[in-house]
Amino acid sequence: MKGMHRLLHFLPERDQLLASFGKHKTGKACVYINKLDDVDKSILKELIRKTVDTYQKLYPE
């Protein structure tokens, strides 16, 4: 999960998605959760998908 913390920082819509994410804390570039049950898993999946899409555009192979 540590790698994901850094990746979420680069999403333009990060704050909008996190508004309804559930119980979490944020740092400058990190999102911290204690338990998966504390957050909306569909939003977590969307954050991961958008992060992967963003990085694939930034660093195409």
PDB file of N, CA, C and O in Angstrom:
ATOM      1  N   MET A   1       0.818  -1.201   0.000  1.00  0.00           N
ATOM      2  CA  MET A   1       0.000   0.000   0.000  1.00  0.00           C
ATOM      3  C   MET A   1       0.862   1.265   0.000  1.00  0.00           C
ATOM      4  O   MET A   1       0.418   2.306  -0.415  1.00  0.00           O
ATOM      5  N   LYS A   2       2.085   1.186   0.441  1.00  0.00           N
ATOM      6  CA  LYS A   2       2.921   2.378   0.510  1.00  0.00           C
ATOM      7  C   LYS A   2       3.118   3.013  -0.861  1.00  0.00           C
ATOM      8  O   LYS A   2       3.100   4.210  -0.992  1.00  0.00           O
ATOM      9  N   GLY A   3       3.331   2.221  -1.894  1.00  0.00           N
ATOM     10  CA  GLY A   3       3.499   2.772  -3.231  1.00  0.00           C
ATOM     11  C   GLY A   3       2.269   3.519  -3.704  1.00  0.00           C
ATOM     12  O   GLY A   3       2.356   4.537  -4.362  1.00  0.00           O
ATOM     13  N   MET A   4       1.106   3.016  -3.351  1.00  0.00           N
ATOM     14  CA  MET A   4      -0.146   3.647  -3.754  1.00  0.00           C
ATOM     15  C   MET A   4      -0.272   5.038  -3.148  1.00  0.00           C
ATOM     16  O   MET A   4      -0.798   5.946  -3.763  1.00  0.00           O
ATOM     17  N   HIS A   5       0.237   5.223  -1.961  1.00  0.00           N
ATOM     18  CA  HIS A   5       0.163   6.530  -1.303  1.00  0.00           C
ATOM     19  C   HIS A   5       0.773   7.601  -2.203  1.00  0.00           C
ATOM     20  O   HIS A   5       0.219   8.664  -2.377  1.00  0.00           O
ATOM     21  N   ARG A   6       1.923   7.310  -2.770  1.00  0.00           N
ATOM     22  CA  ARG A   6       2.596   8.286  -3.613  1.00  0.00           C
ATOM     23  C   ARG A   6       1.853   8.498  -4.924  1.00  0.00           C
ATOM     24  O   ARG A   6       1.806   9.591  -5.446  1.00  0.00           O
ATOM     25  N   LEU A   7       1.274   7.455  -5.455  1.00  0.00           N
ATOM     26  CA  LEU A   7       0.604   7.560  -6.744  1.00  0.00           C
ATOM     27  C   LEU A   7      -0.658   8.412  -6.688  1.00  0.00           C
ATOM     28  O   LEU A   7      -0.973   9.116  -7.629  1.00  0.00           O
ATOM     29  N   LEU A   8      -1.367   8.341  -5.597  1.00  0.00           N
ATOM     30  CA  LEU A   8      -2.630   9.068  -5.495  1.00  0.00           C
ATOM     31  C   LEU A   8      -2.434  10.576  -5.556  1.00  0.00           C
ATOM     32  O   LEU A   8      -3.341  11.305  -5.903  1.00  0.00           O
ATOM     33  N   HIS A   9      -1.253  11.035  -5.217  1.00  0.00           N
ATOM     34  CA  HIS A   9      -0.964  12.460  -5.201  1.00  0.00           C
ATOM     35  C   HIS A   9      -1.145  13.099  -6.580  1.00  0.00           C
ATOM     36  O   HIS A   9      -1.501  14.258  -6.693  1.00  0.00           O
ATOM     37  N   PHE A  10      -0.908  12.357  -7.634  1.00  0.00           N
ATOM     38  CA  PHE A  10      -0.893  12.921  -8.984  1.00  0.00           C
ATOM     39  C   PHE A  10      -2.258  12.972  -9.661  1.00  0.00           C
ATOM     40  O   PHE A  10      -2.361  13.434 -10.779  1.00  0.00           O
ATOM     41  N   LEU A  11      -3.298  12.496  -9.012  1.00  0.00           N
ATOM     42  CA  LEU A  11      -4.620  12.513  -9.626  1.00  0.00           C
ATOM     43  C   LEU A  11      -5.268  13.883  -9.488  1.00  0.00           C
ATOM     44  O   LEU A  11      -5.435  14.381  -8.377  1.00  0.00           O
ATOM     45  N   PRO A  12      -5.667  14.486 -10.589  1.00  0.00           N
ATOM     46  CA  PRO A  12      -6.317  15.798 -10.517  1.00  0.00           C
ATOM     47  C   PRO A  12      -7.618  15.782  -9.725  1.00  0.00           C
ATOM     48  O   PRO A  12      -7.944  16.735  -9.040  1.00  0.00           O
ATOM     49  N   GLU A  13      -8.358  14.679  -9.789  1.00  0.00           N
ATOM     50  CA  GLU A  13      -9.655  14.597  -9.112  1.00  0.00           C
ATOM     51  C   GLU A  13      -9.549  13.925  -7.744  1.00  0.00           C
ATOM     52  O   GLU A  13     -10.541  13.516  -7.160  1.00  0.00           O
ATOM     53  N   ARG A  14      -8.358  13.846  -7.205  1.00  0.00           N
ATOM     54  CA  ARG A  14      -8.111  13.158  -5.927  1.00  0.00           C
ATOM     55  C   ARG A  14      -9.018  13.672  -4.807  1.00  0.00           C
ATOM     56  O   ARG A  14      -9.693  12.893  -4.137  1.00  0.00           O
ATOM     57  N   ASP A  15      -9.044  14.964  -4.587  1.00  0.00           N
ATOM     58  CA  ASP A  15      -9.831  15.526  -3.488  1.00  0.00           C
ATOM     59  C   ASP A  15     -11.316  15.251  -3.654  1.00  0.00           C
ATOM     60  O   ASP A  15     -12.016  14.976  -2.683  1.00  0.00           O
ATOM     61  N   GLN A  16     -11.788  15.318  -4.864  1.00  0.00           N
ATOM     62  CA  GLN A  16     -13.202  15.058  -5.148  1.00  0.00           C
ATOM     63  C   GLN A  16     -13.556  13.599  -4.805  1.00  0.00           C
ATOM     64  O   GLN A  16     -14.587  13.338  -4.191  1.00  0.00           O
ATOM     65  N   LEU A  17     -12.705  12.665  -5.182  1.00  0.00           N
ATOM     66  CA  LEU A  17     -12.955  11.256  -4.882  1.00  0.00           C
ATOM     67  C   LEU A  17     -12.830  10.976  -3.383  1.00  0.00           C
ATOM     68  O   LEU A  17     -13.611  10.223  -2.815  1.00  0.00           O
ATOM     69  N   LEU A  18     -11.876  11.616  -2.736  1.00  0.00           N
ATOM     70  CA  LEU A  18     -11.660  11.372  -1.313  1.00  0.00           C
ATOM     71  C   LEU A  18     -12.759  11.958  -0.435  1.00  0.00           C
ATOM     72  O   LEU A  18     -12.926  11.539   0.712  1.00  0.00           O
ATOM     73  N   ALA A  19     -13.527  12.881  -0.957  1.00  0.00           N
ATOM     74  CA  ALA A  19     -14.600  13.507  -0.177  1.00  0.00           C
ATOM     75  C   ALA A  19     -15.628  12.473   0.295  1.00  0.00           C
ATOM     76  O   ALA A  19     -16.196  12.603   1.375  1.00  0.00           O
ATOM     77  N   SER A  20     -15.844  11.435  -0.485  1.00  0.00           N
ATOM     78  CA  SER A  20     -16.807  10.400  -0.098  1.00  0.00           C
ATOM     79  C   SER A  20     -16.135   9.036   0.074  1.00  0.00           C
ATOM     80  O   SER A  20     -16.782   8.002   0.015  1.00  0.00           O
ATOM     81  N   PHE A  21     -14.835   9.038   0.303  1.00  0.00           N
ATOM     82  CA  PHE A  21     -14.037   7.822   0.390  1.00  0.00           C
ATOM     83  C   PHE A  21     -14.266   7.058   1.687  1.00  0.00           C
ATOM     84  O   PHE A  21     -14.235   5.849   1.713  1.00  0.00           O
ATOM     85  N   GLY A  22     -14.489   7.764   2.765  1.00  0.00           N
ATOM     86  CA  GLY A  22     -14.653   7.129   4.066  1.00  0.00           C
ATOM     87  C   GLY A  22     -13.589   7.629   5.029  1.00  0.00           C
ATOM     88  O   GLY A  22     -12.950   8.657   4.802  1.00  0.00           O
ATOM     89  N   LYS A  23     -13.378   6.872   6.093  1.00  0.00           N
ATOM     90  CA  LYS A  23     -12.449   7.278   7.147  1.00  0.00           C
ATOM     91  C   LYS A  23     -11.005   7.124   6.662  1.00  0.00           C
ATOM     92  O   LYS A  23     -10.530   6.018   6.406  1.00  0.00           O
ATOM     93  N   HIS A  24     -10.324   8.242   6.538  1.00  0.00           N
ATOM     94  CA  HIS A  24      -8.938   8.246   6.081  1.00  0.00           C
ATOM     95  C   HIS A  24      -8.263   9.537   6.534  1.00  0.00           C
ATOM     96  O   HIS A  24      -8.934  10.467   6.981  1.00  0.00           O
ATOM     97  N   LYS A  25      -6.974   9.558   6.414  1.00  0.00           N
ATOM     98  CA  LYS A  25      -6.189  10.771   6.655  1.00  0.00           C
ATOM     99  C   LYS A  25      -5.352  11.010   5.415  1.00  0.00           C
ATOM    100  O   LYS A  25      -5.013  10.079   4.698  1.00  0.00           O
ATOM    101  N   THR A  26      -5.051  12.263   5.174  1.00  0.00           N
ATOM    102  CA  THR A  26      -4.201  12.575   4.030  1.00  0.00           C
ATOM    103  C   THR A  26      -3.019  13.418   4.477  1.00  0.00           C
ATOM    104  O   THR A  26      -3.110  14.203   5.425  1.00  0.00           O
ATOM    105  N   GLY A  27      -1.924  13.227   3.801  1.00  0.00           N
ATOM    106  CA  GLY A  27      -0.754  14.066   3.942  1.00  0.00           C
ATOM    107  C   GLY A  27      -0.601  14.822   2.644  1.00  0.00           C
ATOM    108  O   GLY A  27      -1.511  14.845   1.812  1.00  0.00           O
ATOM    109  N   LYS A  28       0.545  15.403   2.456  1.00  0.00           N
ATOM    110  CA  LYS A  28       0.780  16.157   1.234  1.00  0.00           C
ATOM    111  C   LYS A  28       0.623  15.270  -0.006  1.00  0.00           C
ATOM    112  O   LYS A  28       0.026  15.672  -0.992  1.00  0.00           O
ATOM    113  N   ALA A  29       1.166  14.068   0.070  1.00  0.00           N
ATOM    114  CA  ALA A  29       1.096  13.162  -1.080  1.00  0.00           C
ATOM    115  C   ALA A  29       0.608  11.778  -0.695  1.00  0.00           C
ATOM    116  O   ALA A  29       0.742  10.845  -1.465  1.00  0.00           O
ATOM    117  N   CYS A  30       0.032  11.618   0.478  1.00  0.00           N
ATOM    118  CA  CYS A  30      -0.336  10.291   0.965  1.00  0.00           C
ATOM    119  C   CYS A  30      -1.798  10.225   1.375  1.00  0.00           C
ATOM    120  O   CYS A  30      -2.380  11.218   1.778  1.00  0.00           O
ATOM    121  N   VAL A  31      -2.331   9.024   1.277  1.00  0.00           N
ATOM    122  CA  VAL A  31      -3.656   8.732   1.799  1.00  0.00           C
ATOM    123  C   VAL A  31      -3.471   7.541   2.737  1.00  0.00           C
ATOM    124  O   VAL A  31      -2.944   6.505   2.344  1.00  0.00           O
ATOM    125  N   TYR A  32      -3.897   7.709   3.974  1.00  0.00           N
ATOM    126  CA  TYR A  32      -3.733   6.666   4.981  1.00  0.00           C
ATOM    127  C   TYR A  32      -5.092   6.110   5.392  1.00  0.00           C
ATOM    128  O   TYR A  32      -6.009   6.884   5.670  1.00  0.00           O
ATOM    129  N   ILE A  33      -5.178   4.778   5.425  1.00  0.00           N
ATOM    130  CA  ILE A  33      -6.375   4.125   5.942  1.00  0.00           C
ATOM    131  C   ILE A  33      -5.927   3.074   6.948  1.00  0.00           C
ATOM    132  O   ILE A  33      -4.836   2.507   6.833  1.00  0.00           O
ATOM    133  N   ASN A  34      -6.758   2.827   7.949  1.00  0.00           N
ATOM    134  CA  ASN A  34      -6.436   1.799   8.934  1.00  0.00           C
ATOM    135  C   ASN A  34      -6.973   0.439   8.512  1.00  0.00           C
ATOM    136  O   ASN A  34      -6.289  -0.562   8.619  1.00  0.00           O
ATOM    137  N   LYS A  35      -8.205   0.410   8.038  1.00  0.00           N
ATOM    138  CA  LYS A  35      -8.838  -0.848   7.645  1.00  0.00           C
ATOM    139  C   LYS A  35      -9.591  -0.635   6.338  1.00  0.00           C
ATOM    140  O   LYS A  35     -10.156   0.433   6.111  1.00  0.00           O
ATOM    141  N   LEU A  36      -9.614  -1.659   5.520  1.00  0.00           N
ATOM    142  CA  LEU A  36     -10.374  -1.570   4.276  1.00  0.00           C
ATOM    143  C   LEU A  36     -11.857  -1.363   4.541  1.00  0.00           C
ATOM    144  O   LEU A  36     -12.548  -0.736   3.743  1.00  0.00           O
ATOM    145  N   ASP A  37     -12.342  -1.857   5.664  1.00  0.00           N
ATOM    146  CA  ASP A  37     -13.758  -1.684   5.996  1.00  0.00           C
ATOM    147  C   ASP A  37     -14.116  -0.223   6.270  1.00  0.00           C
ATOM    148  O   ASP A  37     -15.287   0.135   6.277  1.00  0.00           O
ATOM    149  N   ASP A  38     -13.107   0.620   6.492  1.00  0.00           N
ATOM    150  CA  ASP A  38     -13.342   2.037   6.779  1.00  0.00           C
ATOM    151  C   ASP A  38     -13.595   2.875   5.532  1.00  0.00           C
ATOM    152  O   ASP A  38     -13.992   4.035   5.629  1.00  0.00           O
ATOM    153  N   VAL A  39     -13.318   2.321   4.348  1.00  0.00           N
ATOM    154  CA  VAL A  39     -13.416   3.109   3.118  1.00  0.00           C
ATOM    155  C   VAL A  39     -14.354   2.438   2.115  1.00  0.00           C
ATOM    156  O   VAL A  39     -14.631   1.247   2.189  1.00  0.00           O
ATOM    157  N   ASP A  40     -14.798   3.237   1.170  1.00  0.00           N
ATOM    158  CA  ASP A  40     -15.645   2.755   0.081  1.00  0.00           C
ATOM    159  C   ASP A  40     -14.752   2.041  -0.941  1.00  0.00           C
ATOM    160  O   ASP A  40     -13.926   2.670  -1.600  1.00  0.00           O
ATOM    161  N   LYS A  41     -14.920   0.738  -1.044  1.00  0.00           N
ATOM    162  CA  LYS A  41     -14.048  -0.048  -1.915  1.00  0.00           C
ATOM    163  C   LYS A  41     -14.212   0.298  -3.387  1.00  0.00           C
ATOM    164  O   LYS A  41     -13.269   0.198  -4.162  1.00  0.00           O
ATOM    165  N   SER A  42     -15.394   0.735  -3.798  1.00  0.00           N
ATOM    166  CA  SER A  42     -15.575   1.114  -5.205  1.00  0.00           C
ATOM    167  C   SER A  42     -14.780   2.381  -5.524  1.00  0.00           C
ATOM    168  O   SER A  42     -14.227   2.510  -6.615  1.00  0.00           O
ATOM    169  N   ILE A  43     -14.689   3.291  -4.572  1.00  0.00           N
ATOM    170  CA  ILE A  43     -13.879   4.495  -4.780  1.00  0.00           C
ATOM    171  C   ILE A  43     -12.399   4.131  -4.763  1.00  0.00           C
ATOM    172  O   ILE A  43     -11.611   4.655  -5.556  1.00  0.00           O
ATOM    173  N   LEU A  44     -12.004   3.209  -3.885  1.00  0.00           N
ATOM    174  CA  LEU A  44     -10.617   2.752  -3.866  1.00  0.00           C
ATOM    175  C   LEU A  44     -10.238   2.146  -5.209  1.00  0.00           C
ATOM    176  O   LEU A  44      -9.180   2.451  -5.767  1.00  0.00           O
ATOM    177  N   LYS A  45     -11.116   1.321  -5.766  1.00  0.00           N
ATOM    178  CA  LYS A  45     -10.859   0.737  -7.083  1.00  0.00           C
ATOM    179  C   LYS A  45     -10.731   1.815  -8.149  1.00  0.00           C
ATOM    180  O   LYS A  45      -9.873   1.744  -9.027  1.00  0.00           O
ATOM    181  N   GLU A  46     -11.592   2.834  -8.069  1.00  0.00           N
ATOM    182  CA  GLU A  46     -11.531   3.921  -9.046  1.00  0.00           C
ATOM    183  C   GLU A  46     -10.228   4.708  -8.905  1.00  0.00           C
ATOM    184  O   GLU A  46      -9.601   5.066  -9.898  1.00  0.00           O
ATOM    185  N   LEU A  47      -9.815   4.962  -7.670  1.00  0.00           N
ATOM    186  CA  LEU A  47      -8.544   5.661  -7.442  1.00  0.00           C
ATOM    187  C   LEU A  47      -7.375   4.868  -8.020  1.00  0.00           C
ATOM    188  O   LEU A  47      -6.494   5.431  -8.678  1.00  0.00           O
ATOM    189  N   ILE A  48      -7.388   3.567  -7.811  1.00  0.00           N
ATOM    190  CA  ILE A  48      -6.312   2.716  -8.344  1.00  0.00           C
ATOM    191  C   ILE A  48      -6.341   2.717  -9.868  1.00  0.00           C
ATOM    192  O   ILE A  48      -5.310   2.884 -10.523  1.00  0.00           O
ATOM    193  N   ARG A  49      -7.531   2.554 -10.441  1.00  0.00           N
ATOM    194  CA  ARG A  49      -7.651   2.523 -11.908  1.00  0.00           C
ATOM    195  C   ARG A  49      -7.186   3.834 -12.530  1.00  0.00           C
ATOM    196  O   ARG A  49      -6.418   3.856 -13.493  1.00  0.00           O
ATOM    197  N   LYS A  50      -7.631   4.948 -11.958  1.00  0.00           N
ATOM    198  CA  LYS A  50      -7.250   6.252 -12.493  1.00  0.00           C
ATOM    199  C   LYS A  50      -5.745   6.500 -12.324  1.00  0.00           C
ATOM    200  O   LYS A  50      -5.115   7.121 -13.174  1.00  0.00           O
ATOM    201  N   THR A  51      -5.182   6.007 -11.232  1.00  0.00           N
ATOM    202  CA  THR A  51      -3.745   6.144 -11.009  1.00  0.00           C
ATOM    203  C   THR A  51      -2.958   5.370 -12.056  1.00  0.00           C
ATOM    204  O   THR A  51      -2.008   5.888 -12.648  1.00  0.00           O
ATOM    205  N   VAL A  52      -3.375   4.142 -12.317  1.00  0.00           N
ATOM    206  CA  VAL A  52      -2.706   3.329 -13.328  1.00  0.00           C
ATOM    207  C   VAL A  52      -2.833   4.003 -14.697  1.00  0.00           C
ATOM    208  O   VAL A  52      -1.844   4.113 -15.434  1.00  0.00           O
ATOM    209  N   ASP A  53      -4.018   4.472 -15.040  1.00  0.00           N
ATOM    210  CA  ASP A  53      -4.220   5.164 -16.321  1.00  0.00           C
ATOM    211  C   ASP A  53      -3.319   6.390 -16.436  1.00  0.00           C
ATOM    212  O   ASP A  53      -2.712   6.625 -17.479  1.00  0.00           O
ATOM    213  N   THR A  54      -3.237   7.164 -15.360  1.00  0.00           N
ATOM    214  CA  THR A  54      -2.412   8.370 -15.358  1.00  0.00           C
ATOM    215  C   THR A  54      -0.943   8.028 -15.585  1.00  0.00           C
ATOM    216  O   THR A  54      -0.262   8.650 -16.396  1.00  0.00           O
ATOM    217  N   TYR A  55      -0.451   7.012 -14.885  1.00  0.00           N
ATOM    218  CA  TYR A  55       0.952   6.637 -15.031  1.00  0.00           C
ATOM    219  C   TYR A  55       1.247   6.020 -16.388  1.00  0.00           C
ATOM    220  O   TYR A  55       2.340   6.208 -16.929  1.00  0.00           O
ATOM    221  N   GLN A  56       0.287   5.317 -16.964  1.00  0.00           N
ATOM    222  CA  GLN A  56       0.498   4.757 -18.295  1.00  0.00           C
ATOM    223  C   GLN A  56       0.602   5.885 -19.328  1.00  0.00           C
ATOM    224  O   GLN A  56       1.348   5.760 -20.310  1.00  0.00           O
ATOM    225  N   LYS A  57      -0.129   6.966 -19.120  1.00  0.00           N
ATOM    226  CA  LYS A  57      -0.030   8.110 -20.026  1.00  0.00           C
ATOM    227  C   LYS A  57       1.274   8.871 -19.818  1.00  0.00           C
ATOM    228  O   LYS A  57       1.886   9.350 -20.773  1.00  0.00           O
ATOM    229  N   LEU A  58       1.697   8.989 -18.566  1.00  0.00           N
ATOM    230  CA  LEU A  58       2.936   9.712 -18.263  1.00  0.00           C
ATOM    231  C   LEU A  58       4.174   8.954 -18.712  1.00  0.00           C
ATOM    232  O   LEU A  58       5.154   9.542 -19.140  1.00  0.00           O
ATOM    233  N   TYR A  59       4.138   7.626 -18.580  1.00  0.00           N
ATOM    234  CA  TYR A  59       5.296   6.791 -18.862  1.00  0.00           C
ATOM    235  C   TYR A  59       4.925   5.634 -19.777  1.00  0.00           C
ATOM    236  O   TYR A  59       4.948   4.477 -19.373  1.00  0.00           O
ATOM    237  N   PRO A  60       4.576   5.935 -21.038  1.00  0.00           N
ATOM    238  CA  PRO A  60       4.238   4.843 -21.965  1.00  0.00           C
ATOM    239  C   PRO A  60       5.482   4.011 -22.292  1.00  0.00           C
ATOM    240  O   PRO A  60       6.588   4.511 -22.300  1.00  0.00           O
ATOM    241  N   GLU A  61       5.235   2.753 -22.527  1.00  0.00           N
ATOM    242  CA  GLU A  61       6.365   1.872 -22.861  1.00  0.00           C
ATOM    243  C   GLU A  61       6.600   1.830 -24.336  1.00  0.00           C
ATOM    244  O   GLU A  61       5.768   1.872 -25.150  1.00  0.00           O
TER     245      GLU A  61
END
